[in-house]
Amino acid sequence: MPKLIIDCDPGIDDALALLLALSSPELEIAGITTVSGNVSADLGAANARKVLHQTGRPEIPVFVGEMTPLLKDYTDARDTHGRDGLGESFLPEVPDASPRESAAEFLEQALEQEEISIIALGPMTNLARLFEKRPDLISRIPRLVSMGGSFKSHGNCSPVAEYNYWCDPEAARICYEHFAAAGKKIEMVGLDVTRRIVLTPNLLSYMTRLDPETGAFVRKITEFYMDFHWKQEGIIGCVINDPLAVAYYIEPSICSGFDSYLEVETDGICRGQTIVDSMGFWNRRPNSHVLTETSAREFMYFFFSRILKKANGTKWKREELSCLEQL
Ligand code: RIB
Ligand code: CA
């Protein structure tokens, strides 16, 4: 596998996605870049450092990215993720030992050196800036997996829009346009599949029995998120979007979908909507692979078997996680 950069806006589900990525031996993470989304890019970087500290990986560099969307006024999601961006867990601050480069400088320098895949878990502002300046570097990105958008599922910040693409719709549009021009596809892990991934109190309790330390960390950062889901959507549990994008990147069979050309609406009441031309009306070459099916059970096996450790430090095997068969 090529090296990987994770661009994110931690954010509770971003933190769980980082936890999964950092617990996956297949991944060589070259760096983490943050972007303003759930919380501002600088607060997101502080939160990414907290996850790196939790997982014993302080050597991975974190780079602060764009603090505002390309054009739109910045709207955060602290109502969902808490004032600190990690569910008001207010975990101890981790000293900032990261290099001074910005996310954009790091992305450009890293891609000039070698091919690197990217998982984007927040608004696509950093990537849009990069592609506008250096469209030639797109050829050095084997895979771009983006948590965002939605094909047929209703939106989560408007009737039709998913937050990452709503927060900075121009950035999302620019990224899909550049990939169309390059004849490449962005792998869109949208709400059609992520809505199926619900961390429930039962699963949290099971997680904590298997690995008290990791369970306590996950509980600390998700309690606020669960309360939000109950108040907002009457859900018992919380939709954890971003970890599915990481699981899919590592194990593509965990989701299925189709290739399509898509455009992103940038203005008006449909701002941020992904217009997926699944029937080919516009006769354009696909610039996306839209994921539409997944298995919550298979995801939870994947997630639990990687982030949870036994007392002796070894991981739980699939056959030892049979409670997940209830899913
Ligand atoms: O719409 C869900 C996405 O927006 C997730 O990535 C969440 O962390 C927020 O960034
Ligand atoms: Ca995110």
Tab-separated table of C-alpha atoms and ligand atoms in Angstrom:
chain	number	residue	atom	x	y	z
A	1	MET	CA	0.000	0.000	0.000
A	2	PRO	CA	1.278	3.550	-0.737
A	3	LYS	CA	1.754	5.918	2.182
A	4	LEU	CA	-1.362	7.696	3.426
A	5	ILE	CA	-2.316	11.224	4.488
A	6	ILE	CA	-5.510	11.684	6.518
A	7	ASP	CA	-7.151	15.109	6.074
A	8	CYS	CA	-9.696	15.636	8.831
A	9	ASP	CA	-11.628	17.934	11.173
A	10	PRO	CA	-11.508	16.153	14.567
A	11	GLY	CA	-14.351	15.958	15.542
A	12	ILE	CA	-15.569	12.903	17.405
A	13	ASP	CA	-16.004	10.516	14.493
A	14	ASP	CA	-12.742	11.772	12.970
A	15	ALA	CA	-11.083	10.813	16.277
A	16	LEU	CA	-12.567	7.306	16.016
A	17	ALA	CA	-11.379	7.115	12.397
A	18	LEU	CA	-7.850	8.100	13.491
A	19	LEU	CA	-8.046	5.478	16.269
A	20	LEU	CA	-8.891	2.838	13.640
A	21	ALA	CA	-6.226	4.014	11.199
A	22	LEU	CA	-3.550	4.124	13.916
A	23	SER	CA	-4.508	0.572	14.962
A	24	SER	CA	-4.214	-0.794	11.406
A	25	PRO	CA	-0.768	-2.204	10.578
A	26	GLU	CA	-1.398	-1.975	6.812
A	27	LEU	CA	-1.265	1.809	6.966
A	28	GLU	CA	1.895	3.916	6.847
A	29	ILE	CA	0.567	7.337	7.829
A	30	ALA	CA	2.852	10.059	6.448
A	31	GLY	CA	0.956	12.790	8.256
A	32	ILE	CA	-2.364	14.172	9.422
A	33	THR	CA	-3.657	17.459	8.048
A	34	THR	CA	-6.546	19.337	9.628
A	35	VAL	CA	-9.128	21.652	8.124
A	36	SER	CA	-11.836	23.816	9.648
A	37	GLY	CA	-15.060	21.872	9.785
A	38	ASN	CA	-16.495	20.381	12.959
A	39	VAL	CA	-14.072	22.692	14.751
A	40	SER	CA	-11.398	25.120	13.549
A	41	ALA	CA	-8.302	23.608	11.952
A	42	ASP	CA	-6.044	24.609	14.849
A	43	LEU	CA	-8.359	23.067	17.464
A	44	GLY	CA	-8.663	20.024	15.200
A	45	ALA	CA	-4.870	19.693	15.226
A	46	ALA	CA	-4.824	19.837	19.022
A	47	ASN	CA	-7.455	17.077	19.055
A	48	ALA	CA	-5.544	14.957	16.549
A	49	ARG	CA	-2.536	15.185	18.887
A	50	LYS	CA	-4.731	13.909	21.737
A	51	VAL	CA	-5.648	10.823	19.701
A	52	LEU	CA	-1.999	10.264	18.746
A	53	HIS	CA	-1.127	10.473	22.461
A	54	GLN	CA	-3.916	8.022	23.334
A	55	THR	CA	-2.585	5.513	20.797
A	56	GLY	CA	1.089	6.024	21.588
A	57	ARG	CA	1.943	7.458	18.145
A	58	PRO	CA	3.275	10.975	18.898
A	59	GLU	CA	5.794	10.667	16.031
A	60	ILE	CA	3.135	11.231	13.364
A	61	PRO	CA	3.228	14.915	12.309
A	62	VAL	CA	0.079	17.035	12.360
A	63	PHE	CA	-0.270	20.042	10.038
A	64	VAL	CA	-2.827	22.814	10.452
A	65	GLY	CA	-4.768	23.579	7.276
A	66	GLU	CA	-7.269	26.092	5.993
A	67	MET	CA	-9.082	28.000	8.720
A	68	THR	CA	-12.027	29.043	6.513
A	69	PRO	CA	-13.880	27.668	3.489
A	70	LEU	CA	-12.873	28.968	0.047
A	71	LEU	CA	-15.829	31.337	-0.266
A	72	LYS	CA	-18.587	30.587	2.215
A	73	ASP	CA	-18.640	31.949	5.792
A	74	TYR	CA	-17.316	29.264	8.122
A	75	THR	CA	-19.975	27.353	10.082
A	76	ASP	CA	-18.646	24.846	12.607
A	77	ALA	CA	-20.419	21.821	14.095
A	78	ARG	CA	-19.628	22.306	17.776
A	79	ASP	CA	-23.310	21.813	18.559
A	80	THR	CA	-22.696	18.202	17.563
A	81	HIS	CA	-19.075	17.674	18.614
A	82	GLY	CA	-18.899	19.882	21.738
A	83	ARG	CA	-16.990	23.066	22.506
A	84	ASP	CA	-13.666	21.184	22.485
A	85	GLY	CA	-14.577	19.115	19.404
A	86	LEU	CA	-14.246	15.844	21.364
A	87	GLY	CA	-17.591	15.671	23.096
A	88	GLU	CA	-16.599	18.110	25.886
A	89	SER	CA	-14.234	15.434	27.239
A	90	PHE	CA	-11.672	18.245	27.651
A	91	LEU	CA	-8.780	15.771	27.495
A	92	PRO	CA	-5.385	17.141	28.634
A	93	GLU	CA	-3.628	19.239	25.970
A	94	VAL	CA	-0.674	17.596	24.185
A	95	PRO	CA	2.310	19.895	23.483
A	96	ASP	CA	2.572	20.901	19.819
A	97	ALA	CA	5.851	19.526	18.442
A	98	SER	CA	4.682	19.502	14.810
A	99	PRO	CA	6.673	21.113	12.025
A	100	ARG	CA	5.609	24.643	11.089
A	101	GLU	CA	4.576	23.906	7.486
A	102	SER	CA	0.910	24.373	6.671
A	103	ALA	CA	-1.202	21.474	5.478
A	104	ALA	CA	-1.047	22.763	1.901
A	105	GLU	CA	2.761	22.989	1.998
A	106	PHE	CA	3.031	19.506	3.487
A	107	LEU	CA	0.617	17.978	0.948
A	108	GLU	CA	2.494	19.570	-1.979
A	109	GLN	CA	5.965	18.613	-0.709
A	110	ALA	CA	4.921	15.062	0.183
A	111	LEU	CA	3.283	14.399	-3.201
A	112	GLU	CA	6.316	15.784	-5.042
A	113	GLN	CA	8.397	13.108	-3.281
A	114	GLU	CA	6.197	10.059	-3.879
A	115	GLU	CA	2.739	8.677	-4.573
A	116	ILE	CA	0.463	9.078	-1.533
A	117	SER	CA	-3.203	8.170	-1.081
A	118	ILE	CA	-5.526	10.469	0.843
A	119	ILE	CA	-8.519	9.857	3.085
A	120	ALA	CA	-10.525	13.086	3.447
A	121	LEU	CA	-12.830	13.194	6.472
A	122	GLY	CA	-13.718	16.903	6.547
A	123	PRO	CA	-14.525	19.750	4.178
A	124	MET	CA	-12.241	19.512	1.114
A	125	THR	CA	-10.738	23.003	1.433
A	126	ASN	CA	-7.091	21.875	1.752
A	127	LEU	CA	-7.420	19.556	-1.228
A	128	ALA	CA	-9.114	22.157	-3.407
A	129	ARG	CA	-6.305	24.625	-2.681
A	130	LEU	CA	-3.747	21.949	-3.557
A	131	PHE	CA	-5.436	20.899	-6.820
A	132	GLU	CA	-5.993	24.503	-7.939
A	133	LYS	CA	-2.285	25.235	-7.428
A	134	ARG	CA	-0.866	21.859	-8.543
A	135	PRO	CA	-3.357	19.835	-10.633
A	136	ASP	CA	-0.351	17.828	-11.867
A	137	LEU	CA	-0.085	16.202	-8.430
A	138	ILE	CA	-3.453	14.442	-8.828
A	139	SER	CA	-1.657	11.780	-10.863
A	140	ARG	CA	0.421	11.013	-7.738
A	141	ILE	CA	-2.641	10.150	-5.644
A	142	PRO	CA	-3.482	6.456	-6.195
A	143	ARG	CA	-6.736	6.749	-4.192
A	144	LEU	CA	-8.734	9.654	-2.768
A	145	VAL	CA	-11.450	8.388	-0.392
A	146	SER	CA	-13.797	11.156	0.770
A	147	MET	CA	-16.353	10.863	3.568
A	148	GLY	CA	-18.998	13.222	2.266
A	149	GLY	CA	-21.989	13.741	0.057
A	150	SER	CA	-25.018	11.554	-0.387
A	151	PHE	CA	-26.704	9.816	-3.319
A	152	LYS	CA	-30.216	8.992	-2.128
A	153	SER	CA	-29.998	9.501	1.628
A	154	HIS	CA	-31.375	12.723	3.093
A	155	GLY	CA	-28.896	15.307	4.272
A	156	ASN	CA	-27.629	15.874	7.814
A	157	CYS	CA	-27.328	19.664	7.734
A	158	SER	CA	-30.044	20.450	5.198
A	159	PRO	CA	-32.731	18.327	3.536
A	160	VAL	CA	-30.272	17.372	0.791
A	161	ALA	CA	-26.695	18.129	1.920
A	162	GLU	CA	-24.065	16.326	3.990
A	163	TYR	CA	-22.037	18.614	6.293
A	164	ASN	CA	-18.498	18.280	4.779
A	165	TYR	CA	-19.699	19.228	1.303
A	166	TRP	CA	-22.186	21.817	2.640
A	167	CYS	CA	-19.535	23.556	4.785
A	168	ASP	CA	-17.318	24.191	1.737
A	169	PRO	CA	-19.264	23.350	-1.441
A	170	GLU	CA	-16.876	25.223	-3.743
A	171	ALA	CA	-14.011	23.062	-2.465
A	172	ALA	CA	-15.952	19.856	-3.076
A	173	ARG	CA	-16.977	21.047	-6.564
A	174	ILE	CA	-13.378	21.955	-7.449
A	175	CYS	CA	-12.077	18.558	-6.308
A	176	TYR	CA	-14.621	16.609	-8.373
A	177	GLU	CA	-13.989	18.874	-11.389
A	178	HIS	CA	-10.236	18.317	-11.190
A	179	PHE	CA	-10.731	14.547	-10.876
A	180	ALA	CA	-13.074	14.623	-13.892
A	181	ALA	CA	-10.422	16.473	-15.907
A	182	ALA	CA	-7.767	13.989	-14.779
A	183	GLY	CA	-9.960	11.025	-15.719
A	184	LYS	CA	-9.894	9.778	-12.091
A	185	LYS	CA	-12.579	8.966	-9.538
A	186	ILE	CA	-13.018	10.160	-5.960
A	187	GLU	CA	-14.378	7.306	-3.827
A	188	MET	CA	-17.377	8.887	-2.127
A	189	VAL	CA	-18.272	7.299	1.233
A	190	GLY	CA	-21.488	9.235	1.754
A	191	LEU	CA	-24.464	9.193	4.057
A	192	ASP	CA	-26.045	6.318	2.081
A	193	VAL	CA	-23.552	3.980	3.763
A	194	THR	CA	-22.326	5.844	6.856
A	195	ARG	CA	-25.830	6.210	8.288
A	196	ARG	CA	-25.841	2.422	8.747
A	197	ILE	CA	-22.873	2.640	11.161
A	198	VAL	CA	-24.378	3.405	14.580
A	199	LEU	CA	-22.339	3.020	17.760
A	200	THR	CA	-24.986	2.096	20.344
A	201	PRO	CA	-24.765	2.054	24.161
A	202	ASN	CA	-24.826	-1.770	23.925
A	203	LEU	CA	-21.857	-1.837	21.564
A	204	LEU	CA	-20.049	0.674	23.765
A	205	SER	CA	-20.693	-1.537	26.794
A	206	TYR	CA	-19.420	-4.612	24.873
A	207	MET	CA	-16.351	-2.631	23.740
A	208	THR	CA	-15.598	-1.641	27.340
A	209	ARG	CA	-15.896	-5.222	28.614
A	210	LEU	CA	-13.407	-6.357	25.988
A	211	ASP	CA	-10.955	-3.459	26.463
A	212	PRO	CA	-11.699	-1.199	29.472
A	213	GLU	CA	-9.100	1.450	28.554
A	214	THR	CA	-10.121	1.923	24.927
A	215	GLY	CA	-13.787	1.605	25.897
A	216	ALA	CA	-13.389	4.373	28.474
A	217	PHE	CA	-11.734	6.650	25.884
A	218	VAL	CA	-14.479	6.027	23.321
A	219	ARG	CA	-17.178	6.532	25.965
A	220	LYS	CA	-15.594	9.805	27.095
A	221	ILE	CA	-15.701	11.304	23.602
A	222	THR	CA	-19.031	9.877	22.417
A	223	GLU	CA	-21.456	10.522	25.313
A	224	PHE	CA	-22.108	14.103	24.156
A	225	TYR	CA	-22.524	12.832	20.556
A	226	MET	CA	-25.075	10.222	21.660
A	227	ASP	CA	-27.083	12.870	23.501
A	228	PHE	CA	-27.045	15.018	20.344
A	229	HIS	CA	-28.313	12.108	18.217
A	230	TRP	CA	-31.154	11.398	20.650
A	231	LYS	CA	-32.259	15.060	20.706
A	232	GLN	CA	-31.743	15.654	16.969
A	233	GLU	CA	-32.872	12.416	15.334
A	234	GLY	CA	-34.332	10.255	18.118
A	235	ILE	CA	-31.485	7.755	17.652
A	236	ILE	CA	-30.186	5.666	20.575
A	237	GLY	CA	-26.465	5.790	19.772
A	238	CYS	CA	-24.411	7.879	17.358
A	239	VAL	CA	-23.681	7.648	13.641
A	240	ILE	CA	-19.902	7.277	13.274
A	241	ASN	CA	-19.341	8.311	9.651
A	242	ASP	CA	-15.574	8.705	9.368
A	243	PRO	CA	-14.339	5.308	10.589
A	244	LEU	CA	-16.252	3.644	7.728
A	245	ALA	CA	-14.146	5.611	5.224
A	246	VAL	CA	-10.971	4.237	6.848
A	247	ALA	CA	-12.315	0.672	6.969
A	248	TYR	CA	-13.370	0.911	3.304
A	249	TYR	CA	-9.947	2.276	2.317
A	250	ILE	CA	-8.244	-0.728	3.926
A	251	GLU	CA	-10.886	-3.333	2.952
A	252	PRO	CA	-12.853	-2.069	-0.115
A	253	SER	CA	-15.182	-5.101	0.002
A	254	ILE	CA	-16.812	-3.641	3.136
A	255	CYS	CA	-18.837	-1.318	0.852
A	256	SER	CA	-20.194	-1.582	-2.676
A	257	GLY	CA	-21.406	1.012	-5.154
A	258	PHE	CA	-21.067	2.275	-8.717
A	259	ASP	CA	-19.081	4.673	-10.879
A	260	SER	CA	-20.817	7.900	-11.829
A	261	TYR	CA	-20.244	11.470	-12.907
A	262	LEU	CA	-21.298	13.905	-10.224
A	263	GLU	CA	-21.380	17.626	-9.598
A	264	VAL	CA	-21.707	19.551	-6.346
A	265	GLU	CA	-24.282	22.336	-6.045
A	266	THR	CA	-22.662	25.379	-4.419
A	267	ASP	CA	-25.541	27.826	-3.837
A	268	GLY	CA	-29.194	28.210	-2.939
A	269	ILE	CA	-31.341	25.813	-0.952
A	270	CYS	CA	-29.523	22.797	-2.406
A	271	ARG	CA	-26.054	24.092	-1.407
A	272	GLY	CA	-23.693	21.137	-0.874
A	273	GLN	CA	-25.904	18.570	-2.600
A	274	THR	CA	-24.122	15.950	-4.680
A	275	ILE	CA	-25.934	15.593	-8.001
A	276	VAL	CA	-25.086	12.002	-8.966
A	277	ASP	CA	-25.780	11.352	-12.676
A	278	SER	CA	-26.404	7.633	-12.098
A	279	MET	CA	-28.460	7.340	-15.319
A	280	GLY	CA	-25.854	9.067	-17.524
A	281	PHE	CA	-28.073	11.926	-18.712
A	282	TRP	CA	-25.050	14.174	-19.084
A	283	ASN	CA	-22.950	11.527	-20.823
A	284	ARG	CA	-19.838	12.514	-18.841
A	285	ARG	CA	-16.944	10.196	-17.845
A	286	PRO	CA	-17.310	9.118	-14.179
A	287	ASN	CA	-15.392	11.228	-11.636
A	288	SER	CA	-16.658	9.328	-8.608
A	289	HIS	CA	-17.181	5.868	-7.206
A	290	VAL	CA	-20.344	6.253	-5.125
A	291	LEU	CA	-20.698	3.767	-2.251
A	292	THR	CA	-24.289	2.750	-1.570
A	293	GLU	CA	-24.206	-0.572	0.319
A	294	THR	CA	-22.367	-1.735	3.436
A	295	SER	CA	-22.752	-4.133	6.359
A	296	ALA	CA	-22.820	-2.615	9.833
A	297	ARG	CA	-21.962	-6.036	11.258
A	298	GLU	CA	-18.895	-6.460	9.031
A	299	PHE	CA	-17.777	-2.929	9.900
A	300	MET	CA	-18.092	-3.562	13.646
A	301	TYR	CA	-16.086	-6.806	13.344
A	302	PHE	CA	-13.415	-4.832	11.481
A	303	PHE	CA	-13.501	-1.935	13.981
A	304	PHE	CA	-13.552	-4.003	17.181
A	305	SER	CA	-10.882	-6.460	16.008
A	306	ARG	CA	-8.479	-3.595	15.354
A	307	ILE	CA	-8.978	-1.009	18.096
A	308	LEU	CA	-9.614	-3.354	21.058
A	309	LYS	CA	-6.779	-5.067	22.940
A	310	LYS	CA	-6.780	-7.901	25.486
A	311	ALA	CA	-5.005	-7.450	28.830
A	312	ASN	CA	-1.904	-9.097	27.269
A	313	GLY	CA	-1.862	-6.525	24.460
A	314	THR	CA	-2.993	-8.902	21.688
A	315	LYS	CA	-6.044	-8.139	19.533
A	316	TRP	CA	-9.447	-9.853	19.731
A	317	LYS	CA	-10.043	-12.305	16.888
A	318	ARG	CA	-13.231	-12.315	14.824
A	319	GLU	CA	-14.314	-15.665	16.293
A	320	GLU	CA	-14.005	-14.143	19.798
A	321	LEU	CA	-16.434	-11.329	18.942
A	322	SER	CA	-19.499	-13.478	18.354
A	323	CYS	CA	-21.802	-11.026	20.197
A	324	LEU	CA	-21.615	-8.938	17.014
A	325	GLU	CA	-23.663	-11.631	15.275
A	326	GLN	CA	-26.664	-9.980	16.983
A	327	LEU	CA	-26.258	-6.983	14.631
B	1	RIB	O1	-21.456	14.730	7.685
B	1	RIB	C1	-20.590	13.977	8.491
B	1	RIB	C2	-19.189	14.451	8.333
B	1	RIB	O2	-19.095	15.835	8.723
B	1	RIB	C3	-18.210	13.705	9.249
B	1	RIB	O3	-16.954	13.675	8.652
B	1	RIB	C4	-18.188	14.576	10.473
B	1	RIB	O4	-16.986	14.422	11.222
B	1	RIB	C5	-18.243	15.954	9.854
B	1	RIB	O5	-16.927	16.307	9.430
B	2	CA	CA	-15.081	14.635	9.831
